[in-house]
Tab-separated table of C-alpha atoms and ligand atoms in Angstrom:
chain	number	residue	atom	x	y	z
T	203	MET	CA	9.479	117.590	191.966
T	204	HIS	CA	6.437	117.289	189.724
T	205	PHE	CA	3.657	114.855	190.623
T	206	THR	CA	3.244	111.647	188.663
T	207	PRO	CA	1.115	108.715	189.838
T	208	ASP	CA	4.180	106.450	189.674
T	209	LEU	CA	6.172	108.714	191.990
T	210	ALA	CA	3.231	108.606	194.395
T	211	ARG	CA	2.715	104.835	194.122
T	212	ILE	CA	6.258	103.939	195.114
T	213	GLN	CA	5.555	105.508	198.490
T	214	PHE	CA	2.971	102.818	199.340
T	215	ALA	CA	3.486	99.181	200.286
T	216	ALA	CA	-0.071	98.264	199.296
T	217	PHE	CA	0.608	98.210	195.552
T	218	GLU	CA	2.887	95.205	195.900
T	219	PRO	CA	1.232	91.881	194.878
T	220	GLN	CA	-1.271	90.529	197.390
T	221	ASN	CA	-2.273	86.888	197.356
T	222	GLY	CA	-0.308	86.535	194.110
T	223	ILE	CA	-2.158	89.351	192.300
T	224	LYS	CA	-1.190	92.979	191.718
T	225	PRO	CA	-4.044	94.902	193.367
T	226	SER	CA	-5.861	97.762	191.711
T	227	PHE	CA	-7.387	100.001	194.351
T	228	LEU	CA	-10.448	101.607	192.826
T	229	ASP	CA	-12.081	101.800	196.243
T	230	GLY	CA	-10.709	105.183	197.347
T	231	PRO	CA	-14.089	106.642	198.374
T	232	GLY	CA	-14.295	103.872	200.976
T	233	GLY	CA	-10.823	104.677	202.298
T	234	SER	CA	-7.469	105.378	200.667
T	235	GLN	CA	-4.208	103.481	200.941
T	236	VAL	CA	-1.645	104.810	203.411
T	237	PRO	CA	1.937	105.799	202.491
T	238	VAL	CA	4.702	103.997	204.372
T	239	ARG	CA	5.967	107.282	205.842
T	240	VAL	CA	2.592	107.825	207.561
T	241	VAL	CA	2.643	104.334	209.044
T	242	GLU	CA	6.234	104.824	210.235
T	243	LYS	CA	5.364	108.049	212.046
T	244	MET	CA	2.516	106.324	213.853
T	245	GLY	CA	4.733	103.434	214.897
T	246	HIS	CA	7.450	105.824	216.007
T	247	TYR	CA	5.083	107.779	218.230
T	248	LEU	CA	3.653	104.632	219.814
T	249	SER	CA	6.974	102.931	220.355
T	250	HIS	CA	8.788	105.988	221.749
T	251	TYR	CA	6.395	108.483	223.278
T	252	ASN	CA	3.058	106.825	224.009
T	253	SER	CA	1.653	109.086	226.708
T	254	ASN	CA	-1.079	111.613	227.494
T	255	LEU	CA	-1.379	115.396	227.539
T	256	GLY	CA	-0.074	117.826	230.150
T	257	GLY	CA	2.407	115.725	232.157
T	258	HIS	CA	5.737	116.969	233.569
T	259	PHE	CA	7.879	114.466	231.709
T	260	TYR	CA	9.356	114.248	228.240
T	261	SER	CA	7.011	111.852	226.416
T	262	SER	CA	3.989	113.791	227.651
T	263	MET	CA	5.554	117.047	226.467
T	264	VAL	CA	6.130	115.447	223.051
T	265	THR	CA	2.473	114.387	223.027
T	266	THR	CA	1.246	117.882	223.941
T	267	GLU	CA	3.386	119.381	221.189
T	268	LEU	CA	2.105	116.786	218.731
T	269	MET	CA	-1.495	117.753	219.463
T	270	THR	CA	-0.697	121.443	218.898
T	271	LYS	CA	1.112	120.648	215.664
T	272	ALA	CA	-1.758	118.467	214.423
T	273	ARG	CA	-4.200	121.335	214.994
T	274	THR	CA	-1.963	123.669	213.001
T	275	TYR	CA	-1.755	121.159	210.153
T	276	ALA	CA	-5.531	120.748	210.125
T	277	GLN	CA	-5.942	124.536	210.223
T	278	ASN	CA	-3.797	124.744	207.088
T	279	LEU	CA	-5.493	121.850	205.365
T	280	LEU	CA	-8.935	123.404	205.851
T	281	ASN	CA	-7.775	127.049	205.793
T	282	ALA	CA	-9.319	127.787	209.192
T	283	GLU	CA	-8.824	131.161	210.882
T	284	SER	CA	-6.783	129.583	213.660
T	285	SER	CA	-5.794	126.195	214.986
T	286	ASP	CA	-8.345	126.734	217.772
T	287	GLN	CA	-11.127	126.074	215.294
T	288	ILE	CA	-10.136	122.418	214.836
T	289	VAL	CA	-11.756	119.593	216.814
T	290	PHE	CA	-10.445	116.039	216.563
T	291	GLY	CA	-12.355	112.816	217.142
T	292	PRO	CA	-12.459	109.165	216.145
T	293	ASN	CA	-14.208	109.711	212.788
T	294	MET	CA	-16.562	112.082	211.009
T	295	THR	CA	-19.699	110.260	212.155
T	296	SER	CA	-18.864	110.419	215.882
T	297	LEU	CA	-17.920	114.092	215.610
T	298	THR	CA	-21.116	114.901	213.748
T	299	PHE	CA	-23.261	113.099	216.301
T	300	SER	CA	-21.622	114.938	219.175
T	301	LEU	CA	-21.615	118.358	217.465
T	302	SER	CA	-25.245	117.871	216.442
T	303	ARG	CA	-26.131	117.490	220.134
T	304	ALA	CA	-24.429	120.763	221.039
T	305	ILE	CA	-25.786	122.638	218.007
T	306	SER	CA	-29.377	121.502	218.566
T	307	ARG	CA	-29.579	122.360	222.284
T	308	ASP	CA	-31.514	125.568	221.669
T	309	TRP	CA	-33.869	124.171	219.021
T	310	VAL	CA	-37.523	124.181	219.987
T	311	GLU	CA	-40.636	122.473	218.741
T	312	GLY	CA	-41.487	123.635	215.234
T	313	ASP	CA	-37.917	124.590	214.300
T	314	GLU	CA	-36.793	123.114	211.013
T	315	VAL	CA	-33.657	121.428	209.662
T	316	VAL	CA	-32.804	120.614	206.060
T	317	VAL	CA	-30.723	117.596	205.080
T	318	THR	CA	-30.143	116.251	201.572
T	319	ALA	CA	-30.713	112.969	199.781
T	320	LEU	CA	-27.240	113.290	198.257
T	321	ASP	CA	-25.558	112.983	201.636
T	322	HIS	CA	-23.951	110.060	203.397
T	323	TYR	CA	-26.291	109.283	206.288
T	324	SER	CA	-23.819	110.386	208.942
T	325	ASN	CA	-24.895	113.898	207.927
T	326	VAL	CA	-28.571	112.933	207.858
T	327	SER	CA	-29.316	110.595	210.761
T	328	SER	CA	-27.421	112.795	213.253
T	329	TRP	CA	-29.729	115.699	212.434
T	330	GLN	CA	-32.865	113.561	212.229
T	331	GLN	CA	-32.212	112.249	215.721
T	332	ALA	CA	-31.232	115.635	217.163
T	333	ALA	CA	-34.411	117.102	215.644
T	334	GLU	CA	-36.542	114.314	217.057
T	335	ASP	CA	-35.199	115.024	220.559
T	336	ARG	CA	-36.196	118.706	220.217
T	337	GLY	CA	-39.472	118.311	218.368
T	338	ALA	CA	-37.960	119.951	215.291
T	339	ILE	CA	-39.007	119.047	211.751
T	340	VAL	CA	-36.575	117.620	209.167
T	341	HIS	CA	-36.908	118.171	205.429
T	342	GLN	CA	-34.821	116.327	202.884
T	343	ALA	CA	-33.775	118.041	199.647
T	344	ARG	CA	-33.902	115.786	196.627
T	345	VAL	CA	-31.235	114.728	194.213
T	346	ASP	CA	-31.335	116.140	190.683
T	347	GLU	CA	-31.700	112.874	188.790
T	348	GLU	CA	-30.263	114.343	185.568
T	349	ASP	CA	-26.770	114.829	186.943
T	350	CYS	CA	-27.041	113.072	190.323
T	351	GLY	CA	-26.081	116.248	192.154
T	352	LEU	CA	-28.109	118.298	194.607
T	353	ASP	CA	-31.463	119.644	193.423
T	354	PHE	CA	-30.760	123.204	194.515
T	355	ASP	CA	-34.215	124.488	193.558
T	356	HIS	CA	-35.795	121.925	195.848
T	357	LEU	CA	-33.377	122.843	198.647
T	358	GLU	CA	-34.315	126.496	198.200
T	359	GLN	CA	-38.025	125.663	198.538
T	360	LEU	CA	-37.383	123.888	201.839
T	361	VAL	CA	-35.454	126.679	203.552
T	362	ASN	CA	-37.389	129.391	205.402
T	363	GLU	CA	-37.153	131.560	208.524
T	364	LYS	CA	-37.769	128.526	210.756
T	365	THR	CA	-34.714	126.719	209.359
T	366	LYS	CA	-31.987	126.380	211.973
T	367	LEU	CA	-29.480	124.429	209.930
T	368	ILE	CA	-28.702	123.013	206.498
T	369	ALA	CA	-26.584	119.834	206.515
T	370	VAL	CA	-25.008	119.249	203.135
T	371	THR	CA	-22.199	117.323	201.521
T	372	ALA	CA	-19.499	119.036	199.450
T	373	ALA	CA	-19.259	115.986	197.176
T	374	SER	CA	-21.310	112.823	196.771
T	375	ASN	CA	-19.402	109.730	197.842
T	376	THR	CA	-21.438	107.735	195.300
T	377	THR	CA	-21.834	109.781	192.113
T	378	GLY	CA	-18.891	112.150	192.660
T	379	SER	CA	-21.038	115.265	192.033
T	380	LEU	CA	-19.740	118.412	193.722
T	381	VAL	CA	-22.131	120.782	195.476
T	382	ASP	CA	-21.758	124.557	195.199
T	383	ILE	CA	-21.265	125.185	198.920
T	384	SER	CA	-21.001	128.977	198.573
T	385	LYS	CA	-24.457	128.998	197.013
T	386	VAL	CA	-25.857	126.909	199.882
T	387	VAL	CA	-24.209	129.236	202.429
T	388	GLU	CA	-25.669	132.279	200.697
T	389	LEU	CA	-29.122	130.698	200.850
T	390	ALA	CA	-28.650	129.807	204.529
T	391	LYS	CA	-27.496	133.323	205.414
T	392	ARG	CA	-30.612	134.841	203.864
T	393	HIS	CA	-32.610	132.853	206.417
T	394	ASN	CA	-30.208	133.014	209.370
T	395	ALA	CA	-29.587	129.275	209.213
T	396	LEU	CA	-26.289	127.534	209.963
T	397	VAL	CA	-24.475	125.257	207.512
T	398	TYR	CA	-22.813	121.954	208.426
T	399	VAL	CA	-20.681	120.583	205.583
T	400	ASP	CA	-19.572	117.001	205.092
T	401	ALA	CA	-16.239	117.254	203.258
T	402	VAL	CA	-15.287	113.592	203.676
T	403	HIS	CA	-15.448	112.768	199.986
T	404	PHE	CA	-14.350	116.217	198.815
T	405	ALA	CA	-11.111	116.458	200.824
T	406	PRO	CA	-8.998	113.826	199.013
T	407	HIS	CA	-9.711	115.474	195.650
T	408	HIS	CA	-9.833	119.228	196.240
T	409	LEU	CA	-8.451	121.589	198.827
T	410	VAL	CA	-11.070	122.654	201.373
T	411	ASP	CA	-11.279	126.383	202.166
T	412	VAL	CA	-13.652	127.018	205.071
T	413	GLN	CA	-13.086	130.770	204.967
T	414	ALA	CA	-13.873	131.059	201.271
T	415	TRP	CA	-17.024	128.997	201.790
T	416	GLU	CA	-17.924	130.842	205.038
T	417	VAL	CA	-19.348	127.687	206.572
T	418	ASP	CA	-20.258	127.289	210.220
T	419	PHE	CA	-19.077	123.700	210.547
T	420	LEU	CA	-17.238	121.227	208.352
T	421	ALA	CA	-16.110	117.688	209.035
T	422	CYS	CA	-13.811	115.247	207.274
T	423	SER	CA	-11.872	112.068	207.832
T	424	ALA	CA	-8.126	111.454	207.428
T	425	TYR	CA	-8.467	107.834	206.316
T	426	LYS	CA	-10.012	109.097	203.080
T	427	PHE	CA	-6.961	111.238	202.314
T	428	PHE	CA	-4.025	108.882	202.862
T	429	GLY	CA	-3.983	109.150	206.645
T	430	PRO	CA	-5.095	106.974	209.543
T	431	HIS	CA	-8.578	106.570	211.022
T	432	LEU	CA	-9.171	110.012	212.500
T	433	GLY	CA	-11.973	112.551	212.207
T	434	MET	CA	-11.702	116.323	212.333
T	435	ALA	CA	-14.195	119.148	212.384
T	436	TYR	CA	-13.945	122.877	211.832
T	437	VAL	CA	-16.032	125.075	214.117
T	438	HIS	CA	-16.446	128.731	213.121
T	439	PRO	CA	-15.011	131.111	215.771
T	440	LYS	CA	-18.458	132.483	216.580
T	441	HIS	CA	-19.617	129.022	217.736
T	442	LEU	CA	-16.538	127.817	219.580
T	443	HIS	CA	-17.522	129.136	222.999
T	444	THR	CA	-21.228	129.792	222.557
T	445	LEU	CA	-22.121	126.121	222.011
T	446	LYS	CA	-22.425	123.917	225.037
T	447	PRO	CA	-21.106	120.446	224.253
T	448	TYR	CA	-22.018	117.310	226.185
T	449	LYS	CA	-18.822	116.778	228.137
T	450	VAL	CA	-17.267	115.308	231.251
T	451	GLU	CA	-17.248	117.895	234.062
T	452	PRO	CA	-13.485	118.124	234.796
T	453	ALA	CA	-12.511	118.120	231.104
T	454	THR	CA	-11.375	121.477	229.694
T	455	ASN	CA	-13.964	124.068	228.811
T	456	ASP	CA	-11.513	126.098	226.786
T	457	GLY	CA	-11.035	126.093	223.022
T	458	PRO	CA	-11.614	123.109	220.779
T	459	GLY	CA	-10.829	120.693	223.640
T	460	ARG	CA	-14.366	121.410	224.896
T	461	PHE	CA	-15.693	119.240	222.072
T	462	GLU	CA	-13.122	116.451	222.358
T	463	THR	CA	-14.402	113.656	224.540
T	464	GLY	CA	-11.919	111.256	226.112
T	465	THR	CA	-8.326	110.661	225.077
T	466	GLN	CA	-7.417	111.284	221.468
T	467	SER	CA	-5.550	108.818	219.253
T	468	PHE	CA	-2.154	110.551	219.370
T	469	GLU	CA	-0.669	107.985	217.009
T	470	ALA	CA	-3.376	108.881	214.501
T	471	LEU	CA	-2.596	112.578	214.962
T	472	SER	CA	1.078	111.926	214.204
T	473	GLY	CA	0.043	109.950	211.103
T	474	PHE	CA	-2.295	112.763	210.073
T	475	ILE	CA	0.533	115.349	210.183
T	476	GLU	CA	2.600	113.112	207.928
T	477	ALA	CA	-0.352	112.546	205.583
T	478	VAL	CA	-0.635	116.326	205.115
T	479	GLU	CA	3.113	116.439	204.398
T	480	TYR	CA	2.599	113.615	201.900
T	481	LEU	CA	-0.197	115.589	200.223
T	482	ALA	CA	1.916	118.767	200.096
T	483	GLN	CA	5.085	117.170	198.722
T	484	TRP	CA	4.707	118.403	195.111
T	485	GLY	CA	4.554	122.047	196.131
T	486	GLY	CA	8.265	122.689	196.586
T	487	LYS	CA	10.243	122.668	199.793
T	488	GLU	CA	10.410	126.265	200.900
T	489	SER	CA	6.841	127.529	200.880
T	490	PRO	CA	4.446	127.440	203.830
T	491	ILE	CA	2.382	124.271	204.066
T	492	ARG	CA	-0.862	125.819	202.697
T	493	ALA	CA	0.947	127.098	199.583
T	494	ARG	CA	2.558	123.683	199.087
T	495	LEU	CA	-0.844	122.032	199.426
T	496	GLU	CA	-2.287	124.409	196.826
T	497	GLN	CA	0.451	123.561	194.339
T	498	SER	CA	0.106	119.833	194.958
T	499	PHE	CA	-3.682	119.781	194.696
T	500	LYS	CA	-3.530	121.545	191.317
T	501	GLN	CA	-1.501	118.580	190.076
T	502	TYR	CA	-3.856	116.017	191.650
T	503	GLU	CA	-6.833	117.792	190.080
T	504	ALA	CA	-5.265	117.757	186.612
T	505	HIS	CA	-4.461	114.052	186.848
T	506	GLU	CA	-7.866	113.161	188.290
T	507	ALA	CA	-9.624	115.103	185.519
T	508	ALA	CA	-7.616	113.046	182.996
T	509	LEU	CA	-8.702	109.856	184.813
T	510	CYS	CA	-12.334	111.023	184.646
T	511	ARG	CA	-12.143	111.725	180.930
T	512	HIS	CA	-10.425	108.443	180.127
T	513	PHE	CA	-12.892	106.453	182.205
T	514	LEU	CA	-15.940	108.196	180.728
T	515	GLN	CA	-14.646	107.630	177.200
T	516	ARG	CA	-13.777	103.978	177.695
T	517	ILE	CA	-16.858	102.983	179.704
T	518	GLU	CA	-18.881	103.622	176.527
T	519	GLU	CA	-17.371	100.401	175.167
T	520	ILE	CA	-19.383	98.430	177.700
T	521	ARG	CA	-22.809	97.393	176.460
T	522	GLY	CA	-25.755	97.976	178.806
T	523	VAL	CA	-23.919	100.160	181.292
T	524	LYS	CA	-25.493	103.190	182.965
T	525	VAL	CA	-23.326	105.828	184.611
T	526	TYR	CA	-25.244	107.795	187.250
T	527	GLY	CA	-23.734	111.254	187.390
T	528	ARG	CA	-21.969	113.934	185.404
T	529	GLY	CA	-20.510	113.202	181.977
T	530	LEU	CA	-17.562	114.342	179.901
T	531	GLU	CA	-18.789	117.909	179.584
T	532	ASN	CA	-18.917	118.326	183.373
T	533	VAL	CA	-15.691	116.770	184.573
T	534	ALA	CA	-14.796	119.978	186.442
T	535	THR	CA	-17.735	119.584	188.827
T	536	ARG	CA	-17.237	115.968	189.795
T	537	THR	CA	-14.681	113.802	191.561
T	538	PRO	CA	-13.418	110.662	189.787
T	539	THR	CA	-16.063	108.555	191.568
T	540	PHE	CA	-18.592	106.718	189.448
T	541	ALA	CA	-21.862	104.924	190.224
T	542	LEU	CA	-22.609	102.215	187.673
T	543	ARG	CA	-25.276	99.664	186.821
T	544	PHE	CA	-25.010	96.912	184.247
T	545	ASP	CA	-27.988	95.381	182.434
T	546	GLY	CA	-28.448	91.797	183.507
T	547	THR	CA	-25.572	91.608	186.012
T	548	ALA	CA	-26.118	92.482	189.675
T	549	PRO	CA	-23.762	95.021	191.330
T	550	GLU	CA	-22.611	92.384	193.805
T	551	THR	CA	-21.701	89.953	191.021
T	552	VAL	CA	-19.671	92.613	189.214
T	553	ALA	CA	-17.826	93.609	192.409
T	554	LYS	CA	-17.130	89.960	193.250
T	555	ARG	CA	-15.801	89.074	189.807
T	556	LEU	CA	-13.585	92.175	189.755
T	557	GLY	CA	-12.399	91.349	193.276
T	558	GLU	CA	-11.257	87.917	192.060
T	559	LYS	CA	-8.978	89.749	189.621
T	560	GLY	CA	-7.565	92.035	192.300
T	561	ILE	CA	-9.677	95.004	191.204
T	562	CYS	CA	-11.154	96.516	194.365
T	563	VAL	CA	-14.524	98.228	194.002
T	564	TRP	CA	-17.546	98.459	196.285
T	565	ASN	CA	-21.185	97.642	195.641
T	566	GLY	CA	-24.316	98.729	197.506
T	567	HIS	CA	-25.456	102.107	198.853
T	568	PHE	CA	-22.404	103.290	200.853
T	569	TYR	CA	-24.820	104.933	203.335
T	570	ALA	CA	-25.931	107.338	200.601
T	571	LEU	CA	-29.348	105.921	201.303
T	572	GLY	CA	-31.417	108.896	200.116
T	573	LEU	CA	-29.773	108.904	196.707
T	574	ILE	CA	-30.009	105.156	196.137
T	575	LYS	CA	-33.634	105.141	197.311
T	576	GLN	CA	-34.575	108.078	195.084
T	577	LEU	CA	-32.990	106.354	192.098
T	578	GLY	CA	-35.072	103.263	192.934
T	579	LEU	CA	-32.008	101.042	193.206
T	580	LEU	CA	-32.134	99.960	196.835
T	581	GLU	CA	-34.004	96.683	196.430
T	582	SER	CA	-31.910	95.624	193.457
T	583	GLY	CA	-28.530	95.968	195.172
T	584	GLY	CA	-27.571	99.618	194.702
T	585	VAL	CA	-24.709	100.384	192.349
T	586	VAL	CA	-21.113	99.426	191.633
T	587	ARG	CA	-18.858	102.245	192.797
T	588	VAL	CA	-15.557	102.790	191.031
T	589	GLY	CA	-13.500	105.528	192.672
T	590	PHE	CA	-10.115	106.775	191.533
T	591	MET	CA	-7.492	108.591	193.571
T	592	HIS	CA	-4.405	110.453	192.402
T	593	TYR	CA	-2.415	107.221	192.732
T	594	ASN	CA	-4.542	105.479	190.098
T	595	THR	CA	-3.426	105.246	186.486
T	596	LEU	CA	-4.890	105.213	182.984
T	597	GLU	CA	-3.644	101.616	182.656
T	598	GLU	CA	-5.749	100.592	185.655
T	599	ILE	CA	-8.786	102.026	183.867
T	600	ASP	CA	-7.906	100.028	180.743
T	601	ASP	CA	-7.596	96.823	182.802
T	602	LEU	CA	-10.927	97.522	184.464
T	603	ILE	CA	-12.648	98.000	181.109
T	604	GLU	CA	-11.179	94.755	179.728
T	605	GLN	CA	-12.404	92.852	182.799
T	606	LEU	CA	-15.852	94.460	182.596
T	607	LYS	CA	-16.104	93.312	178.971
T	608	ILE	CA	-15.556	89.739	180.132
T	609	ILE	CA	-17.951	89.997	183.068
T	610	VAL	CA	-20.918	91.863	181.623
T	611	ASN	CA	-20.782	91.815	177.790
E	227	LIG	C1	-19.231	111.316	202.216
E	227	LIG	C2	-19.023	110.613	203.520
E	227	LIG	N1	-19.398	111.214	204.640
E	227	LIG	C3	-19.214	110.660	205.847
E	227	LIG	C4	-18.654	109.421	205.973
E	227	LIG	C5	-18.459	108.857	207.339
E	227	LIG	O1	-17.153	109.067	207.706
E	227	LIG	P1	-16.484	108.309	208.936
E	227	LIG	O2	-16.236	106.910	208.496
E	227	LIG	O3	-15.243	109.072	209.210
E	227	LIG	O4	-17.443	108.386	210.076
E	227	LIG	C6	-18.251	108.730	204.830
E	227	LIG	C7	-17.685	107.385	204.931
E	227	LIG	O5	-17.658	106.628	204.013
E	227	LIG	C8	-18.428	109.354	203.577
E	227	LIG	O6	-18.058	108.757	202.443
């Protein structure tokens, strides 16, 4: 079957009227809606097999198998070398904090780390605090204010032989700008630095390929791509056993389990498997899961590019609007996420008025603090963020524009 947004939408309960209004979810970058089939899988696991790993009874065996299957699904989603490279955790932030501890253990005073102003602060503060503990120095690469992407020239100036790691996002959760990760990895390799990629905003829109990018680490979050609250990280094979994670003594010291503290959310893992199946559903029935994902994502990308174009064309009808980020000529290097300001109307007012009409958008800085500070927008309330997913439609964009005309014109 070929993807259409309507065929996707009927798989969600959330699009039914809420509080008497048909909701329009333009808040995807904050978290996507969840298909009913994902929710059902989670309920089924909890109600039938709720258990723990490694026991000599059926529900525990089901749980152990589930964990193995979830790793294989994540391996395919990220194109990792093996399922052993996948670490699960509660969310991207927790995983990044704990991995940053293990990664920074051998840093010494005077070592350097580079973070970026484009990043969500989960991929900034973790490294700032790890560096502080080791006496290392943190540099922050600036945003290119023209297109609200990464200022690569500035990044290049900051990297040198003392650089231990570059922490960078694959896509801005605020302006939607993509970052050329291969170029960052090439720069890092020239200086023997590691690369830690935040793919949280990238993953719902494009298929991650850790082997093509040759990254050392990459983290993302299933609740941004139609799954439950669950984080996952890829660890390159060369780091899996050389890093020494902070862990509880009797917990396993083998494989990815070394980095997984405490008991995992098995219900979330079962939901995650189903979310990957949901994502892959437009790629035929017979092919392996990665091939099905590739076929499906091509269709999401085509639809999302159409959403981008339609939005960028229609937003011009709004007087006094500023779009921070890439325009019509650069749709291929952005996600359908837009940061907006309106002359004379505060971001919070716009978000509130749209919310009253059932149009869900966020306002503020979304933890992309460096970006919002550099743009000088922090004190005045940040931006309005409108973010589309493959389940959004051209009609929802038209409704949004009509409402914006009433609110701000
Ligand atoms: C780009 C980006 N990175 C990281 C995070 C943090 O992810 P989590 O909520 O899984 O910790 C978010 C959350 O909004 C995000 O948008």
